[in-house]
Amino acid sequence: MTPAVDSVAVPPRGHRVRQTIEQLRERILGGEWPVGGRIPTEPQLVAALGVGRNTVREAVRALVHAGVLECRQGSGTYVVSTDELAPVVARRLTDDRMTEVIEVRRAFEVEAARLAALRRTPEDLAALDGALAVREAAWRSGRVDEFVEADAALHTVVVAAAHNAMLAELYASVGAALRSTVAQAMGETLTPERYVDHDRLVEAIRAGDPQRAAIEAGAFLEGPAGA
């Protein structure tokens, strides 16, 4: 989700700070500074943005507070998210809230599947087939981490096929929490009883059957794996 400028606390004197925050955000969202990468040093930012050191410092501090940047002692400042909602969700995610996370998954994924059945394009169907094949291969590999990522990727493709930008942004914001529900359900080993077949979900979307797609999307979230 594209962050809103007003969601970050800015010092009262901070018109220049606000502009600097927006400039930093634009470079992050534009991919100049990718997630996991280090942003330029403070003197480099001062030179590049044409503002004072204090302005840069306050803008960076605001984005650190928002969960977009992270300062690492002796190493620099790194991009940890392009989305301010994702860190908030991650901080609120605890084992005793997993039921709530699954309920949120159901709200997003059932509606996404219904819309995908109505709006999917040939390109969407090809992407779904590819993501489903990767998910199956990941299961056969026996690697839990690989399967969790592949499962999340398939659900993300379903959401993309719904062609609702706001839904896609919100879903991306809670992606880490959604992966956690799958990882927790799978445990340390992939076992046959935890396998959930998603072929029927993809076929319902392919058939353009919104009711069946919604039922399939909701059904596996009732099961033990929640995948």
mmCIF file of C-alpha atoms in Angstrom:
data_model
loop_
_atom_site.group_PDB
_atom_site.id
_atom_site.type_symbol
_atom_site.label_atom_id
_atom_site.label_comp_id
_atom_site.label_asym_id
_atom_site.label_seq_id
_atom_site.Cartn_x
_atom_site.Cartn_y
_atom_site.Cartn_z
ATOM 1 C CA MET A 1 0.000 0.000 0.000
ATOM 2 C CA THR A 2 1.358 3.408 -0.886
ATOM 3 C CA PRO A 3 2.102 5.199 2.399
ATOM 4 C CA ALA A 4 0.292 8.432 3.194
ATOM 5 C CA VAL A 5 2.400 11.403 4.183
ATOM 6 C CA ASP A 6 0.037 12.294 7.004
ATOM 7 C CA SER A 7 0.533 8.879 8.659
ATOM 8 C CA VAL A 8 4.030 9.839 9.838
ATOM 9 C CA ALA A 9 4.626 12.149 12.780
ATOM 10 C CA VAL A 10 6.469 15.238 11.515
ATOM 11 C CA PRO A 11 7.961 17.955 13.725
ATOM 12 C CA PRO A 12 5.860 21.165 13.836
ATOM 13 C CA ARG A 13 8.489 23.154 11.969
ATOM 14 C CA GLY A 14 8.659 20.498 9.366
ATOM 15 C CA HIS A 15 7.422 21.699 5.979
ATOM 16 C CA ARG A 16 10.895 20.926 4.637
ATOM 17 C CA VAL A 17 10.940 17.721 6.651
ATOM 18 C CA ARG A 18 7.610 16.679 5.139
ATOM 19 C CA GLN A 19 8.940 17.340 1.640
ATOM 20 C CA THR A 20 12.077 15.375 2.437
ATOM 21 C CA ILE A 21 10.044 12.433 3.740
ATOM 22 C CA GLU A 22 8.129 12.408 0.477
ATOM 23 C CA GLN A 23 11.348 12.524 -1.545
ATOM 24 C CA LEU A 24 12.750 9.601 0.418
ATOM 25 C CA ARG A 25 9.534 7.665 -0.043
ATOM 26 C CA GLU A 26 9.504 8.270 -3.786
ATOM 27 C CA ARG A 27 12.966 6.800 -4.105
ATOM 28 C CA ILE A 28 12.020 3.793 -1.994
ATOM 29 C CA LEU A 29 8.770 3.136 -3.857
ATOM 30 C CA GLY A 30 10.508 3.724 -7.194
ATOM 31 C CA GLY A 31 12.964 0.936 -6.427
ATOM 32 C CA GLU A 32 16.068 3.116 -6.220
ATOM 33 C CA TRP A 33 16.540 1.850 -2.664
ATOM 34 C CA PRO A 34 15.011 -1.662 -2.548
ATOM 35 C CA VAL A 35 13.833 -3.488 0.560
ATOM 36 C CA GLY A 36 16.892 -4.940 2.243
ATOM 37 C CA GLY A 37 19.186 -2.322 0.737
ATOM 38 C CA ARG A 38 21.071 0.448 2.500
ATOM 39 C CA ILE A 39 20.158 4.041 1.794
ATOM 40 C CA PRO A 40 22.890 6.667 1.258
ATOM 41 C CA THR A 41 24.675 8.158 4.242
ATOM 42 C CA GLU A 42 23.427 11.334 5.885
ATOM 43 C CA PRO A 43 25.993 13.585 4.114
ATOM 44 C CA GLN A 44 25.103 11.973 0.782
ATOM 45 C CA LEU A 45 21.392 12.593 1.383
ATOM 46 C CA VAL A 46 22.097 16.217 2.322
ATOM 47 C CA ALA A 47 23.923 16.700 -0.977
ATOM 48 C CA ALA A 48 21.384 14.790 -3.068
ATOM 49 C CA LEU A 49 18.268 16.404 -1.612
ATOM 50 C CA GLY A 50 19.627 19.904 -1.080
ATOM 51 C CA VAL A 51 18.451 20.221 2.508
ATOM 52 C CA GLY A 52 20.157 20.559 5.854
ATOM 53 C CA ARG A 53 21.534 17.766 7.987
ATOM 54 C CA ASN A 54 18.869 18.222 10.687
ATOM 55 C CA THR A 55 16.098 18.016 8.096
ATOM 56 C CA VAL A 56 17.489 14.761 6.720
ATOM 57 C CA ARG A 57 17.931 13.384 10.225
ATOM 58 C CA GLU A 58 14.339 14.138 11.213
ATOM 59 C CA ALA A 59 12.920 12.737 7.962
ATOM 60 C CA VAL A 60 14.880 9.516 8.374
ATOM 61 C CA ARG A 61 13.835 9.295 12.029
ATOM 62 C CA ALA A 62 10.179 9.641 11.006
ATOM 63 C CA LEU A 63 10.467 6.820 8.492
ATOM 64 C CA VAL A 64 12.252 4.656 11.058
ATOM 65 C CA HIS A 65 9.372 5.268 13.471
ATOM 66 C CA ALA A 66 6.923 4.335 10.694
ATOM 67 C CA GLY A 67 8.687 1.015 10.111
ATOM 68 C CA VAL A 68 9.932 1.823 6.611
ATOM 69 C CA LEU A 69 13.599 2.270 7.583
ATOM 70 C CA GLU A 70 15.792 0.642 10.207
ATOM 71 C CA CYS A 71 19.011 2.056 11.658
ATOM 72 C CA ARG A 72 21.669 -0.587 12.305
ATOM 73 C CA GLN A 73 24.496 0.459 14.580
ATOM 74 C CA GLY A 74 27.782 0.635 12.736
ATOM 75 C CA SER A 75 26.251 -0.435 9.432
ATOM 76 C CA GLY A 76 23.862 2.255 8.244
ATOM 77 C CA THR A 77 20.166 2.721 7.576
ATOM 78 C CA TYR A 78 18.262 0.093 5.622
ATOM 79 C CA VAL A 79 14.905 -0.143 3.877
ATOM 80 C CA VAL A 80 12.830 -2.779 5.668
ATOM 81 C CA SER A 81 9.409 -2.098 4.124
ATOM 82 C CA THR A 82 7.724 -0.033 1.443
ATOM 83 C CA ASP A 83 4.531 -0.061 3.449
ATOM 84 C CA GLU A 84 3.822 1.489 6.827
ATOM 85 C CA LEU A 85 0.908 -0.814 7.597
ATOM 86 C CA ALA A 86 2.945 -4.022 7.341
ATOM 87 C CA PRO A 87 5.173 -3.308 10.383
ATOM 88 C CA VAL A 88 2.115 -2.357 12.425
ATOM 89 C CA VAL A 89 0.475 -5.683 11.609
ATOM 90 C CA ALA A 90 3.700 -7.539 12.349
ATOM 91 C CA ARG A 91 3.985 -5.898 15.777
ATOM 92 C CA ARG A 92 0.424 -6.897 16.618
ATOM 93 C CA LEU A 93 0.856 -10.475 15.454
ATOM 94 C CA THR A 94 1.135 -12.923 18.335
ATOM 95 C CA ASP A 95 0.241 -16.566 18.710
ATOM 96 C CA ASP A 96 -2.967 -15.771 20.565
ATOM 97 C CA ARG A 97 -4.176 -13.603 17.655
ATOM 98 C CA MET A 98 -3.850 -16.284 14.961
ATOM 99 C CA THR A 99 -7.586 -16.876 14.925
ATOM 100 C CA GLU A 100 -8.091 -13.216 14.086
ATOM 101 C CA VAL A 101 -5.476 -13.385 11.332
ATOM 102 C CA ILE A 102 -7.229 -16.364 9.752
ATOM 103 C CA GLU A 103 -10.524 -14.464 9.889
ATOM 104 C CA VAL A 104 -8.859 -11.572 8.064
ATOM 105 C CA ARG A 105 -7.451 -14.008 5.509
ATOM 106 C CA ARG A 106 -10.938 -15.361 4.938
ATOM 107 C CA ALA A 107 -12.355 -11.867 4.432
ATOM 108 C CA PHE A 108 -9.712 -11.027 1.837
ATOM 109 C CA GLU A 109 -9.266 -14.337 0.065
ATOM 110 C CA VAL A 110 -12.896 -15.376 -0.310
ATOM 111 C CA GLU A 111 -13.839 -12.068 -1.912
ATOM 112 C CA ALA A 112 -10.678 -12.094 -4.022
ATOM 113 C CA ALA A 113 -11.520 -15.544 -5.365
ATOM 114 C CA ARG A 114 -15.083 -14.485 -6.168
ATOM 115 C CA LEU A 115 -13.902 -11.403 -8.041
ATOM 116 C CA ALA A 116 -11.132 -13.332 -9.780
ATOM 117 C CA ALA A 117 -13.691 -15.751 -11.214
ATOM 118 C CA LEU A 118 -15.543 -12.778 -12.689
ATOM 119 C CA ARG A 119 -12.572 -10.765 -13.912
ATOM 120 C CA ARG A 120 -9.694 -13.141 -14.676
ATOM 121 C CA THR A 121 -7.894 -12.691 -17.966
ATOM 122 C CA PRO A 122 -5.955 -15.268 -20.003
ATOM 123 C CA GLU A 123 -2.781 -13.808 -18.503
ATOM 124 C CA ASP A 124 -4.192 -14.270 -14.996
ATOM 125 C CA LEU A 125 -5.010 -17.901 -15.717
ATOM 126 C CA ALA A 126 -1.495 -18.539 -16.996
ATOM 127 C CA ALA A 127 -0.090 -16.929 -13.838
ATOM 128 C CA LEU A 128 -2.384 -19.061 -11.664
ATOM 129 C CA ASP A 129 -1.297 -22.250 -13.430
ATOM 130 C CA GLY A 130 2.334 -21.298 -12.973
ATOM 131 C CA ALA A 131 1.944 -20.418 -9.306
ATOM 132 C CA LEU A 132 0.014 -23.636 -8.659
ATOM 133 C CA ALA A 133 2.776 -25.694 -10.293
ATOM 134 C CA VAL A 134 5.422 -23.955 -8.171
ATOM 135 C CA ARG A 135 3.359 -24.625 -5.036
ATOM 136 C CA GLU A 136 3.088 -28.326 -5.879
ATOM 137 C CA ALA A 137 6.823 -28.560 -6.548
ATOM 138 C CA ALA A 138 7.534 -26.820 -3.251
ATOM 139 C CA TRP A 139 5.380 -29.349 -1.415
ATOM 140 C CA ARG A 140 7.218 -32.241 -3.050
ATOM 141 C CA SER A 141 10.545 -30.683 -2.023
ATOM 142 C CA GLY A 142 9.599 -31.142 1.620
ATOM 143 C CA ARG A 143 10.944 -27.705 2.566
ATOM 144 C CA VAL A 144 8.515 -25.845 4.818
ATOM 145 C CA ASP A 145 9.924 -22.382 4.126
ATOM 146 C CA GLU A 146 9.803 -22.935 0.368
ATOM 147 C CA PHE A 147 6.224 -24.180 0.534
ATOM 148 C CA VAL A 148 5.048 -21.269 2.700
ATOM 149 C CA GLU A 149 6.426 -18.777 0.166
ATOM 150 C CA ALA A 150 4.947 -20.667 -2.788
ATOM 151 C CA ASP A 151 1.557 -20.926 -1.110
ATOM 152 C CA ALA A 152 1.565 -17.204 -0.342
ATOM 153 C CA ALA A 153 2.569 -16.464 -3.930
ATOM 154 C CA LEU A 154 -0.399 -18.435 -5.280
ATOM 155 C CA HIS A 155 -2.841 -16.545 -3.075
ATOM 156 C CA THR A 156 -1.262 -13.272 -4.136
ATOM 157 C CA VAL A 157 -1.857 -14.209 -7.780
ATOM 158 C CA VAL A 158 -5.508 -14.927 -6.968
ATOM 159 C CA VAL A 159 -5.816 -11.497 -5.380
ATOM 160 C CA ALA A 160 -4.147 -9.895 -8.402
ATOM 161 C CA ALA A 161 -6.660 -11.636 -10.680
ATOM 162 C CA ALA A 162 -9.459 -9.856 -8.802
ATOM 163 C CA HIS A 163 -8.274 -6.604 -10.397
ATOM 164 C CA ASN A 164 -9.046 -4.505 -7.343
ATOM 165 C CA ALA A 165 -6.050 -2.296 -6.559
ATOM 166 C CA MET A 166 -7.135 -1.442 -3.023
ATOM 167 C CA LEU A 167 -7.722 -5.095 -2.159
ATOM 168 C CA ALA A 168 -4.287 -5.984 -3.540
ATOM 169 C CA GLU A 169 -2.602 -3.243 -1.517
ATOM 170 C CA LEU A 170 -4.326 -4.221 1.717
ATOM 171 C CA TYR A 171 -3.534 -7.890 1.137
ATOM 172 C CA ALA A 172 0.131 -7.077 0.553
ATOM 173 C CA SER A 173 0.185 -5.106 3.812
ATOM 174 C CA VAL A 174 -0.733 -8.149 5.861
ATOM 175 C CA GLY A 175 1.354 -10.587 3.832
ATOM 176 C CA ALA A 176 3.793 -11.390 6.632
ATOM 177 C CA ALA A 177 0.955 -12.161 9.020
ATOM 178 C CA LEU A 178 -0.691 -14.414 6.462
ATOM 179 C CA ARG A 179 2.532 -16.331 5.902
ATOM 180 C CA SER A 180 2.788 -16.806 9.644
ATOM 181 C CA THR A 181 -0.554 -18.614 9.767
ATOM 182 C CA VAL A 182 0.646 -21.092 7.141
ATOM 183 C CA ALA A 183 4.052 -21.565 8.744
ATOM 184 C CA GLN A 184 2.483 -22.129 12.158
ATOM 185 C CA ALA A 185 0.003 -24.640 10.766
ATOM 186 C CA MET A 186 2.698 -26.585 8.908
ATOM 187 C CA GLY A 187 5.066 -26.851 11.842
ATOM 188 C CA GLU A 188 8.574 -28.101 11.169
ATOM 189 C CA THR A 189 7.643 -30.851 8.713
ATOM 190 C CA LEU A 190 5.303 -31.161 5.739
ATOM 191 C CA THR A 191 3.022 -34.117 6.413
ATOM 192 C CA PRO A 192 0.286 -35.586 4.153
ATOM 193 C CA GLU A 193 -2.561 -34.731 6.507
ATOM 194 C CA ARG A 194 -1.675 -31.044 6.263
ATOM 195 C CA TYR A 195 -1.757 -30.915 2.490
ATOM 196 C CA VAL A 196 -4.556 -28.776 1.013
ATOM 197 C CA ASP A 197 -5.364 -29.172 -2.679
ATOM 198 C CA HIS A 198 -5.830 -25.840 -4.460
ATOM 199 C CA ASP A 199 -6.599 -27.306 -7.891
ATOM 200 C CA ARG A 200 -10.346 -26.865 -7.352
ATOM 201 C CA LEU A 201 -9.903 -23.203 -6.433
ATOM 202 C CA VAL A 202 -7.969 -22.498 -9.618
ATOM 203 C CA GLU A 203 -10.434 -24.484 -11.727
ATOM 204 C CA ALA A 204 -13.400 -22.583 -10.285
ATOM 205 C CA ILE A 205 -11.729 -19.306 -11.213
ATOM 206 C CA ARG A 206 -10.956 -20.672 -14.678
ATOM 207 C CA ALA A 207 -14.595 -21.731 -15.095
ATOM 208 C CA GLY A 208 -15.782 -18.239 -14.197
ATOM 209 C CA ASP A 209 -17.852 -19.573 -11.298
ATOM 210 C CA PRO A 210 -17.709 -16.941 -8.523
ATOM 211 C CA GLN A 211 -19.835 -18.887 -6.056
ATOM 212 C CA ARG A 212 -17.756 -22.044 -6.324
ATOM 213 C CA ALA A 213 -14.502 -20.048 -6.212
ATOM 214 C CA ALA A 214 -15.612 -18.341 -2.988
ATOM 215 C CA ILE A 215 -16.597 -21.674 -1.438
ATOM 216 C CA GLU A 216 -13.252 -23.242 -2.350
ATOM 217 C CA ALA A 217 -11.328 -20.252 -1.006
ATOM 218 C CA GLY A 218 -13.185 -20.407 2.297
ATOM 219 C CA ALA A 219 -13.120 -24.172 2.689
ATOM 220 C CA PHE A 220 -9.378 -24.604 3.145
ATOM 221 C CA LEU A 221 -9.299 -21.845 5.751
ATOM 222 C CA GLU A 222 -11.612 -23.995 7.862
ATOM 223 C CA GLY A 223 -9.132 -26.857 7.761
ATOM 224 C CA PRO A 224 -6.101 -27.624 9.914
ATOM 225 C CA ALA A 225 -3.513 -26.167 7.548
ATOM 226 C CA GLY A 226 -5.152 -22.880 6.738
ATOM 227 C CA ALA A 227 -3.089 -22.850 3.547
#
